[in-house]
PDB file of C-alpha atoms in Angstrom:
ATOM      1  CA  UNK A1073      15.415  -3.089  -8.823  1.00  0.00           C
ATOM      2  CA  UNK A1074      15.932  -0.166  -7.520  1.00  0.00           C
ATOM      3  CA  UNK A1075      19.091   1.772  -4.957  1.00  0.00           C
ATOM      4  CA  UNK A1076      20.356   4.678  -3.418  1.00  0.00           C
ATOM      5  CA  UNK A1077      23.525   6.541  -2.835  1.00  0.00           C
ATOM      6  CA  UNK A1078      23.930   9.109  -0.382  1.00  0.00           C
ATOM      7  CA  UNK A1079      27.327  11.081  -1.129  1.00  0.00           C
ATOM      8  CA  UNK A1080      28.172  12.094   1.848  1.00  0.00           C
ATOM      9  CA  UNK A1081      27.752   9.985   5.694  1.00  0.00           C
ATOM     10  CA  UNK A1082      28.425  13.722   7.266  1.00  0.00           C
ATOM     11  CA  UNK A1083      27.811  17.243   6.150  1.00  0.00           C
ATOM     12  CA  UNK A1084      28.715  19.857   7.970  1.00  0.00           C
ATOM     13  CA  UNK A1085      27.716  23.933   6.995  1.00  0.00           C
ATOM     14  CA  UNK A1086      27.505  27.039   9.184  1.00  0.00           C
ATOM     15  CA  UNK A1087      23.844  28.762  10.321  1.00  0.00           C
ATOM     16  CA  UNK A1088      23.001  30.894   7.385  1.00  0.00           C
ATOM     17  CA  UNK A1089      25.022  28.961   4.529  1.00  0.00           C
ATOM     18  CA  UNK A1090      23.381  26.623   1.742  1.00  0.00           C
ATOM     19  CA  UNK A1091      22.396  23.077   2.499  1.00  0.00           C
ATOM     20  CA  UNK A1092      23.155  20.429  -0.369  1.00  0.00           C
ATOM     21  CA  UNK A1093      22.795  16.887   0.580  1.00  0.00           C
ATOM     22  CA  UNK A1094      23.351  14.873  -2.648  1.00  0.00           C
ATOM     23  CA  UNK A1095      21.704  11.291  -3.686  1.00  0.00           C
ATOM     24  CA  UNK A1096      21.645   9.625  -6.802  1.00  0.00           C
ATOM     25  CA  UNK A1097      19.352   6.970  -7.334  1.00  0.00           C
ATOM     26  CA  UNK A1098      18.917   3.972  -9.768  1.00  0.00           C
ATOM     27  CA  UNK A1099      15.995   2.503 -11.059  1.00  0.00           C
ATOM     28  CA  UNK A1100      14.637   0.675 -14.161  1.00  0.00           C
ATOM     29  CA  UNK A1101      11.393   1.938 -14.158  1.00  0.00           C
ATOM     30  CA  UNK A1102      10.071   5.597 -13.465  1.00  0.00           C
ATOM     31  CA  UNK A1103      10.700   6.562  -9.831  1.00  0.00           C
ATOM     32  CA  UNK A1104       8.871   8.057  -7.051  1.00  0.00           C
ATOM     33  CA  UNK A1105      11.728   9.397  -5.121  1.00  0.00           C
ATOM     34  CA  UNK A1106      11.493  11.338  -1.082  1.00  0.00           C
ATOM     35  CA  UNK A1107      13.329  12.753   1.553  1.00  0.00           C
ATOM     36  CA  UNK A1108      12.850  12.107   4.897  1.00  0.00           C
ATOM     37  CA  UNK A1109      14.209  13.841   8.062  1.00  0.00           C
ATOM     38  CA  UNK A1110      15.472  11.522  11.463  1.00  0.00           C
ATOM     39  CA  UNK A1111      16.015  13.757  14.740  1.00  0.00           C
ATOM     40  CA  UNK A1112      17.595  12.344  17.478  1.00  0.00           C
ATOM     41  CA  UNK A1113      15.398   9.324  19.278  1.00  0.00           C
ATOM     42  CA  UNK A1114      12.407   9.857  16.983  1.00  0.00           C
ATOM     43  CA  UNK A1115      11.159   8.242  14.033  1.00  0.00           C
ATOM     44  CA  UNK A1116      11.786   9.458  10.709  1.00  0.00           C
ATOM     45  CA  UNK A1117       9.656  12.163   9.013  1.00  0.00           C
ATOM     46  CA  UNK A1118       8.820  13.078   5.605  1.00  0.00           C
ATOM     47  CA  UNK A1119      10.017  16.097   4.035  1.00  0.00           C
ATOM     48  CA  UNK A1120       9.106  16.035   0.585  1.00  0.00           C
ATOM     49  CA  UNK A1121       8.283  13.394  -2.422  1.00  0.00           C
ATOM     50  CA  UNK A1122       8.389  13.657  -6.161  1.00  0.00           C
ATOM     51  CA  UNK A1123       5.836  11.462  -8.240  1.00  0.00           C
ATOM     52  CA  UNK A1124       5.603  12.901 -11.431  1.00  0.00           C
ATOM     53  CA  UNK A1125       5.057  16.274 -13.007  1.00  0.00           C
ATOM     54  CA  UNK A1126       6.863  19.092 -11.767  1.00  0.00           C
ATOM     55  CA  UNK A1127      10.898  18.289 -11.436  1.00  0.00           C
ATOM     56  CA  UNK A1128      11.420  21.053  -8.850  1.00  0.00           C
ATOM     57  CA  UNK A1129       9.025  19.986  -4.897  1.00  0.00           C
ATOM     58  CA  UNK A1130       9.127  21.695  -2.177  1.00  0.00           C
ATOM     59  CA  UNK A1131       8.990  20.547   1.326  1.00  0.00           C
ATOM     60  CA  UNK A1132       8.730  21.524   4.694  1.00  0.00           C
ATOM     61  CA  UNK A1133      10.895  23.668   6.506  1.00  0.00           C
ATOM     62  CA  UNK A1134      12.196  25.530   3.329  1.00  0.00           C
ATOM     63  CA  UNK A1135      13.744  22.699   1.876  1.00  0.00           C
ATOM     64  CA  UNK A1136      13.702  21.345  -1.535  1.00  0.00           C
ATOM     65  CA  UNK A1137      14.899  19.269  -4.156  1.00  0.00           C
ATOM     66  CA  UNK A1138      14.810  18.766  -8.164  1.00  0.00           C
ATOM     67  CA  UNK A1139      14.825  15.879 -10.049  1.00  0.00           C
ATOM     68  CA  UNK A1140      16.876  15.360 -12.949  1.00  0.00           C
ATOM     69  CA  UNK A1141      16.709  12.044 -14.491  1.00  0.00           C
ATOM     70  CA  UNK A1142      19.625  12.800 -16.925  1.00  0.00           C
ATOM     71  CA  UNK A1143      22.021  12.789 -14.204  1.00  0.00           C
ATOM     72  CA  UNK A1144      19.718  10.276 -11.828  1.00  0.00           C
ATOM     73  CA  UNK A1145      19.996  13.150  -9.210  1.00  0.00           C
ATOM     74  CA  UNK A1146      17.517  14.224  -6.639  1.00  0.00           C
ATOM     75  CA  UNK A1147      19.740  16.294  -4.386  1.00  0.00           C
ATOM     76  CA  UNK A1148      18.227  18.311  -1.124  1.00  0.00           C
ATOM     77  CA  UNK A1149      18.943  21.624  -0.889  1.00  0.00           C
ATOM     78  CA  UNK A1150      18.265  24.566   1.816  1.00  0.00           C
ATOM     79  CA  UNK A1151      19.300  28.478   0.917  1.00  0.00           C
ATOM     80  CA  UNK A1152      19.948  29.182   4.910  1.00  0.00           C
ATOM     81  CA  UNK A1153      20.783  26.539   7.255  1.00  0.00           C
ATOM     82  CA  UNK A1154      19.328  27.097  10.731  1.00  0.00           C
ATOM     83  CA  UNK A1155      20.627  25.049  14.461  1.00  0.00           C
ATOM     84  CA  UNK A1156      17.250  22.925  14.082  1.00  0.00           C
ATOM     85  CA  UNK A1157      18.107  21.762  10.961  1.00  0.00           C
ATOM     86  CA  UNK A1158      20.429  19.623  12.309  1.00  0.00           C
ATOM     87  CA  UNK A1159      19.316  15.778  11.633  1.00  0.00           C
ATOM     88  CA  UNK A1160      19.939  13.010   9.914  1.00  0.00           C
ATOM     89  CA  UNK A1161      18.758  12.972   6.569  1.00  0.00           C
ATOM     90  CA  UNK A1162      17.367   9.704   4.222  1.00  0.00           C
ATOM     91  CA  UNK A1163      16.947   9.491   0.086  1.00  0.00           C
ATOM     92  CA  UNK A1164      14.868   6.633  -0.587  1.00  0.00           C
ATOM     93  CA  UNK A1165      13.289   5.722  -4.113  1.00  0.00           C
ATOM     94  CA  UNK A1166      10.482   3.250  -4.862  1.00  0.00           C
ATOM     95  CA  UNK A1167       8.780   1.702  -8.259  1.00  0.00           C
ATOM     96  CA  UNK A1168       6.007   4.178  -9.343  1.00  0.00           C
ATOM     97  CA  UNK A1169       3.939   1.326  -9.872  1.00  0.00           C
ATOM     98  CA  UNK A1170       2.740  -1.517  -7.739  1.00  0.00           C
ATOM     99  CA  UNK A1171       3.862  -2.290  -4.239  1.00  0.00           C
ATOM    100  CA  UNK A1172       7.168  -1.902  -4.197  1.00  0.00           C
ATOM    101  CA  UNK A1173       8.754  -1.302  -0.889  1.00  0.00           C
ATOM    102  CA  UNK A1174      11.086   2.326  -0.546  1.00  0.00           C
ATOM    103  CA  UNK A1175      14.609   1.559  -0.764  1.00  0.00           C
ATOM    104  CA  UNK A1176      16.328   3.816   1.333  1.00  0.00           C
ATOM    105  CA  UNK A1177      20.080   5.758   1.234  1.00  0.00           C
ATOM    106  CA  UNK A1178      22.558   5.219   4.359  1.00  0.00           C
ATOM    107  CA  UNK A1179      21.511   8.339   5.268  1.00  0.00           C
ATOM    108  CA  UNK A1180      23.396  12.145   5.716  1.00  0.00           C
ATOM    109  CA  UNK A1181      24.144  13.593   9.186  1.00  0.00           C
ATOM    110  CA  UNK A1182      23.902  17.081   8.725  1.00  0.00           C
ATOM    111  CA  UNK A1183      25.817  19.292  11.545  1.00  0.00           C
ATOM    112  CA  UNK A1184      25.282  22.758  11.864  1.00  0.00           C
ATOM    113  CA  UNK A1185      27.729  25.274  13.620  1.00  0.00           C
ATOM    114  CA  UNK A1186      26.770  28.550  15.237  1.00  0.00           C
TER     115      UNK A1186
ATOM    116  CA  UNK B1371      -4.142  12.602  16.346  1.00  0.00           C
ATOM    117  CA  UNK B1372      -2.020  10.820  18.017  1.00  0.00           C
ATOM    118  CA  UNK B1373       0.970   9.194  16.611  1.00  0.00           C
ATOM    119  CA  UNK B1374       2.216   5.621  15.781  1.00  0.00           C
ATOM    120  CA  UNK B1375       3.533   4.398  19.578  1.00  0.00           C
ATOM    121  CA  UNK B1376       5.492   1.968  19.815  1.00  0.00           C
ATOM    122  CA  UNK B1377       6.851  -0.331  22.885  1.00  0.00           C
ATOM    123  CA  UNK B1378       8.441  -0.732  24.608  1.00  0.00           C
ATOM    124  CA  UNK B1379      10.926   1.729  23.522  1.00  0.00           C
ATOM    125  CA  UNK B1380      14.059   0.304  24.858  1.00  0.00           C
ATOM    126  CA  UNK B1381      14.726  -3.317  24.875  1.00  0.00           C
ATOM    127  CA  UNK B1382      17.968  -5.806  26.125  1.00  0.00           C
ATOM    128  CA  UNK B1383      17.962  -9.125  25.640  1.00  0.00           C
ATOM    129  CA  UNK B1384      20.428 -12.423  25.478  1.00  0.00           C
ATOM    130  CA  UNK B1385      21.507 -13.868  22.756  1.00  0.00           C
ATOM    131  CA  UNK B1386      19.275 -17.037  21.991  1.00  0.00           C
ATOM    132  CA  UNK B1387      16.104 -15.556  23.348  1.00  0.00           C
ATOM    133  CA  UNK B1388      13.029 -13.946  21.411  1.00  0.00           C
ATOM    134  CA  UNK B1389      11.344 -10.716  21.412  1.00  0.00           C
ATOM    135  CA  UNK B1390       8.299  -9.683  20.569  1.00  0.00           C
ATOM    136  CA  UNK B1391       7.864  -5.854  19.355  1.00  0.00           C
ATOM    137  CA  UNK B1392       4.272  -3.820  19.494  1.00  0.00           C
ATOM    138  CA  UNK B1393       3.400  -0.921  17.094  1.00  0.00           C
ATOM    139  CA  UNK B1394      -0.088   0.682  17.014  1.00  0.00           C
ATOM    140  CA  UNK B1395      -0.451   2.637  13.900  1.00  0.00           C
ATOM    141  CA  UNK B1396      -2.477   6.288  13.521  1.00  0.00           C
ATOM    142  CA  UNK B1397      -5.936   5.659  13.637  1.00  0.00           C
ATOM    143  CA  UNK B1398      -7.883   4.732  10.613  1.00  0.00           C
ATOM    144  CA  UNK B1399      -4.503   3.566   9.263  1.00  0.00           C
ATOM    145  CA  UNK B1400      -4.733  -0.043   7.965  1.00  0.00           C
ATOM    146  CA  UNK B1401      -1.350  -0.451   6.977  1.00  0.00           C
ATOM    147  CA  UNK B1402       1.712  -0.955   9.018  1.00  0.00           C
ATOM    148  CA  UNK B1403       5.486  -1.586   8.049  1.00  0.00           C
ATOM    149  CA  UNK B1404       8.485  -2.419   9.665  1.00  0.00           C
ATOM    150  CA  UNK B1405      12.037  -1.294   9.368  1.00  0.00           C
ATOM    151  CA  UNK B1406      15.471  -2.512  10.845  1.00  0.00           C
ATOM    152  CA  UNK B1407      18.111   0.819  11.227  1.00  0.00           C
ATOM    153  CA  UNK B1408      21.546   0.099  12.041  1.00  0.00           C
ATOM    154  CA  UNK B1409      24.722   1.829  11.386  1.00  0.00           C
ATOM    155  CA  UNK B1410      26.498  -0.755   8.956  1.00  0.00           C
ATOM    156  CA  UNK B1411      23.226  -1.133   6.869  1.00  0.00           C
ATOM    157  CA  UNK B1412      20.650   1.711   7.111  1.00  0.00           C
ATOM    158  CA  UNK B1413      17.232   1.094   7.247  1.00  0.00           C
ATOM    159  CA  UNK B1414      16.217  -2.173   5.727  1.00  0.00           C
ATOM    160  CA  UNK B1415      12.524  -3.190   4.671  1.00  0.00           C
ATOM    161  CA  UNK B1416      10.964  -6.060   7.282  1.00  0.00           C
ATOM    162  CA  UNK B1417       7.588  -6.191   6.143  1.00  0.00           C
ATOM    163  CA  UNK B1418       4.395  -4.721   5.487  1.00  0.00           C
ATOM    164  CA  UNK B1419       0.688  -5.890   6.623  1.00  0.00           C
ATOM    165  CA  UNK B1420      -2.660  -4.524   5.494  1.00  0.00           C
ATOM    166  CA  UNK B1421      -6.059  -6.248   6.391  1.00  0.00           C
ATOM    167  CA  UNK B1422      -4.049  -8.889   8.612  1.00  0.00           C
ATOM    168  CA  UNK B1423      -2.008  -9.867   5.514  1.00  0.00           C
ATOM    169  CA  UNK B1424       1.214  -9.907   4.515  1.00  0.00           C
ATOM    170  CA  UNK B1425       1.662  -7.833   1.666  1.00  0.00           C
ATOM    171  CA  UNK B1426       5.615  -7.735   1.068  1.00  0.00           C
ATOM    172  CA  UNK B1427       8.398  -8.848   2.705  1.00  0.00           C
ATOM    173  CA  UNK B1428      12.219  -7.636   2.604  1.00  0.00           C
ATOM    174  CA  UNK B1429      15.120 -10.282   2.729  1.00  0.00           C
ATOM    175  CA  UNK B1430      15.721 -11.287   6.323  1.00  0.00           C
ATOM    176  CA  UNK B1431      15.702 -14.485   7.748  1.00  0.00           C
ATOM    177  CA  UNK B1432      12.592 -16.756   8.857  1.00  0.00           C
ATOM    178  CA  UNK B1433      13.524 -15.626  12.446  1.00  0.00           C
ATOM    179  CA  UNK B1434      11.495 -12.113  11.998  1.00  0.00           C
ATOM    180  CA  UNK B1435       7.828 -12.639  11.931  1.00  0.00           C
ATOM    181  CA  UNK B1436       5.114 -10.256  11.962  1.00  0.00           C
ATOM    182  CA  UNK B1437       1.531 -10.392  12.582  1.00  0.00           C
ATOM    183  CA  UNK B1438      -1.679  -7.520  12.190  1.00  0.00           C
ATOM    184  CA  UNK B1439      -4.921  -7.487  13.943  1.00  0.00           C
ATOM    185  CA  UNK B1440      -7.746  -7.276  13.299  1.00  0.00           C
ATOM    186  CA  UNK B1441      -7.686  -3.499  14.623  1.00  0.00           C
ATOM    187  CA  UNK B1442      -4.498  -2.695  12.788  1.00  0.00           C
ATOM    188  CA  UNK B1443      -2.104  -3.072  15.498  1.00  0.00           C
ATOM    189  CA  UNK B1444       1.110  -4.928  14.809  1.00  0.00           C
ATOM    190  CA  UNK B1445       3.681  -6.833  16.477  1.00  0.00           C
ATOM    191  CA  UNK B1446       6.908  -8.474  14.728  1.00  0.00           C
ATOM    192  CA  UNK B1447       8.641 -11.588  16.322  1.00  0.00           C
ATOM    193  CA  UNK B1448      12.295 -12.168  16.675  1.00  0.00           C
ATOM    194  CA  UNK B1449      13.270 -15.653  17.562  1.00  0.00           C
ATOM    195  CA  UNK B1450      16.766 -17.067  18.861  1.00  0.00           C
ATOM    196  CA  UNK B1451      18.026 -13.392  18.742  1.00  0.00           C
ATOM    197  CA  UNK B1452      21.808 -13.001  17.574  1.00  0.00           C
ATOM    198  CA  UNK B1453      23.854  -9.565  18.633  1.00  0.00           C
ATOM    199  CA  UNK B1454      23.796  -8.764  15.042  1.00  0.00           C
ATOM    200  CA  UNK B1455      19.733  -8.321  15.720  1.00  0.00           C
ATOM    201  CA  UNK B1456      20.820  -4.968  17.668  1.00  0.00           C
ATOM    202  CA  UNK B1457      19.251  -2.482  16.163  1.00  0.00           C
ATOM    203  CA  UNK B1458      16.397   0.083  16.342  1.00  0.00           C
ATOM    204  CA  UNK B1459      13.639  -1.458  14.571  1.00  0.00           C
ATOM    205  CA  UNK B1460      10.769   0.989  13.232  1.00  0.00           C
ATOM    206  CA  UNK B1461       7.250   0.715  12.550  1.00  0.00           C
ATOM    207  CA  UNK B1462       5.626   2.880   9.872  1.00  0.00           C
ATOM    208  CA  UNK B1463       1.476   3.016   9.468  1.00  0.00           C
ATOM    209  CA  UNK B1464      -0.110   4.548   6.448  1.00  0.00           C
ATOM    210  CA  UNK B1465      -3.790   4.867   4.797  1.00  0.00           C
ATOM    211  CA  UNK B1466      -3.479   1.912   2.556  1.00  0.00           C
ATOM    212  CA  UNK B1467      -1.076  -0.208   1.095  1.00  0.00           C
ATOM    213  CA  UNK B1468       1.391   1.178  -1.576  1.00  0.00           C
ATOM    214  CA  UNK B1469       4.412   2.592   0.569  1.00  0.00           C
ATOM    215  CA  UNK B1470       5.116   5.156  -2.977  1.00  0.00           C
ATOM    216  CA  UNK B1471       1.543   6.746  -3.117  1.00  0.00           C
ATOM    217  CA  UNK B1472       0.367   6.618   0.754  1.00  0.00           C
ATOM    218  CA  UNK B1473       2.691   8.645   2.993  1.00  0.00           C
ATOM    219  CA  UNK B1474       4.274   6.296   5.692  1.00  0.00           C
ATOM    220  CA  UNK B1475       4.173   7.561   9.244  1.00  0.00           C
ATOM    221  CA  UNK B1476       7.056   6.231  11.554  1.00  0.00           C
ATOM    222  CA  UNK B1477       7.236   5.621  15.764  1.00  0.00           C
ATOM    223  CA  UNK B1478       9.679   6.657  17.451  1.00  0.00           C
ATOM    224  CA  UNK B1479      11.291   3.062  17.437  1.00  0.00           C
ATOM    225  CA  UNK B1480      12.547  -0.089  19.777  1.00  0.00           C
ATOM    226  CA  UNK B1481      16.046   0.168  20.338  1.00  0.00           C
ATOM    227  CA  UNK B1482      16.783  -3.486  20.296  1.00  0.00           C
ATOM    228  CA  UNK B1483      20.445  -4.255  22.484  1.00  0.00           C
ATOM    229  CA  UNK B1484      21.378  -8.167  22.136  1.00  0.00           C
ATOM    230  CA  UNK B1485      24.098  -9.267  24.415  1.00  0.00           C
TER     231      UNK B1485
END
């Protein structure tokens, strides 16, 4: 089976700093792991996904994120927060095998202040 | 391309009633899922149909139904509603089954207000 855990229900960082939003994940098989972005009243969209290969994906809008299985970490990171950035943020991790439904986090609200 | 629509968009309704919930996926997408979002649990897996199947289900009660037609549009049921059914429910449509290898895309959602 696999979870989720978002550190973190609210993140707030100044335009210009660095953007870490943390999740850990557990799984007992290999994972495919992603990140998707929620803006307010809209569906959620997907910012990046790791499958296998390399541990380091980019995504859209300058964001990223590494996987490191030692520490079961695939945390999101941004070098310079910008005002649209501001969203609400899901981990979610799935089997990387089969059907398995994504399980996702409980989600990060990231704030950003001028 | 347009997008995965969903509707209606905003939805309230008394306890005990049902609901029925529409979501046309992207064209040539063939596989549709739904999701519950609240603020206590997150989003939570309903179900996903390919080919007018059911092809997994999450752990809700018998009261949540879904169904697919023939042209890949979806609807999900919700029967003797309770106010703990409040929620923004989301549909997701994607190539082909296999949520990890085919990227979902989600509709902007039903909120969902029991009272």
């Amino acid at each position: 089976a696999q979870s989720v855990t978002q550190l973190g229900s609210h993140v707030s960082v100044s335009e210009g700093a660095l953007v870490l939003l943390r999740c850990n994940y557990s799984s007992s098989v290999p994972p495919y792991l992603f990140w998707y972005v929620q803006y307010p009243n809209q569906g959620l969209q997907l910012l990046l996904k790791y499958t296998t290969g390399a541990t380091l994906v980019k995504g859209i809008n300058g964001f990223e994120a590494e996987f490191k299985k030692s520490e079961t970490s695939f945390h999101l990171t941004k070098p310079s927060a910008h005002m649209s950035d501001a969203a609400e943020y899901f981990c979610a991790v799935s089997a990387n095998s089969g059907n398995t439904p994504l399980v996702f986090g409980k989600g990060t609200r990231l704030s950003v202040i001028a | 391309k347009a997008g995965v629509t969903q509707t209606p968009r905003y939805l309230i309704k008394t306890r005990g009633q049902q609901v029925t919930l529409s979501c046309s996926p992207i064209s040539g997408h063939r596989s549709v899922s739904w999701y519950q979002q609240t603020p206590g649990q997150g989003l939570q897996f309903l179900f996903e149909y390919f080919s007018e199947t059911q092809r997994n289900k999450g752990n809700f009660p018998g009261r949540f139904s879904g169904r697919q037609f023939s042209n890949s549009r979806s609807e999900m049921n919700v029967s003797t509603l309770e106010l703990g059914d409040s929620a923004l429910y989301l549909c997701a449509s994607s190539l082909a089954v296999g949520q990890a290898a085919y990227e979902q895309y989600f509709g902007p959602g039903t909120r969902l207000t029991v009272t």
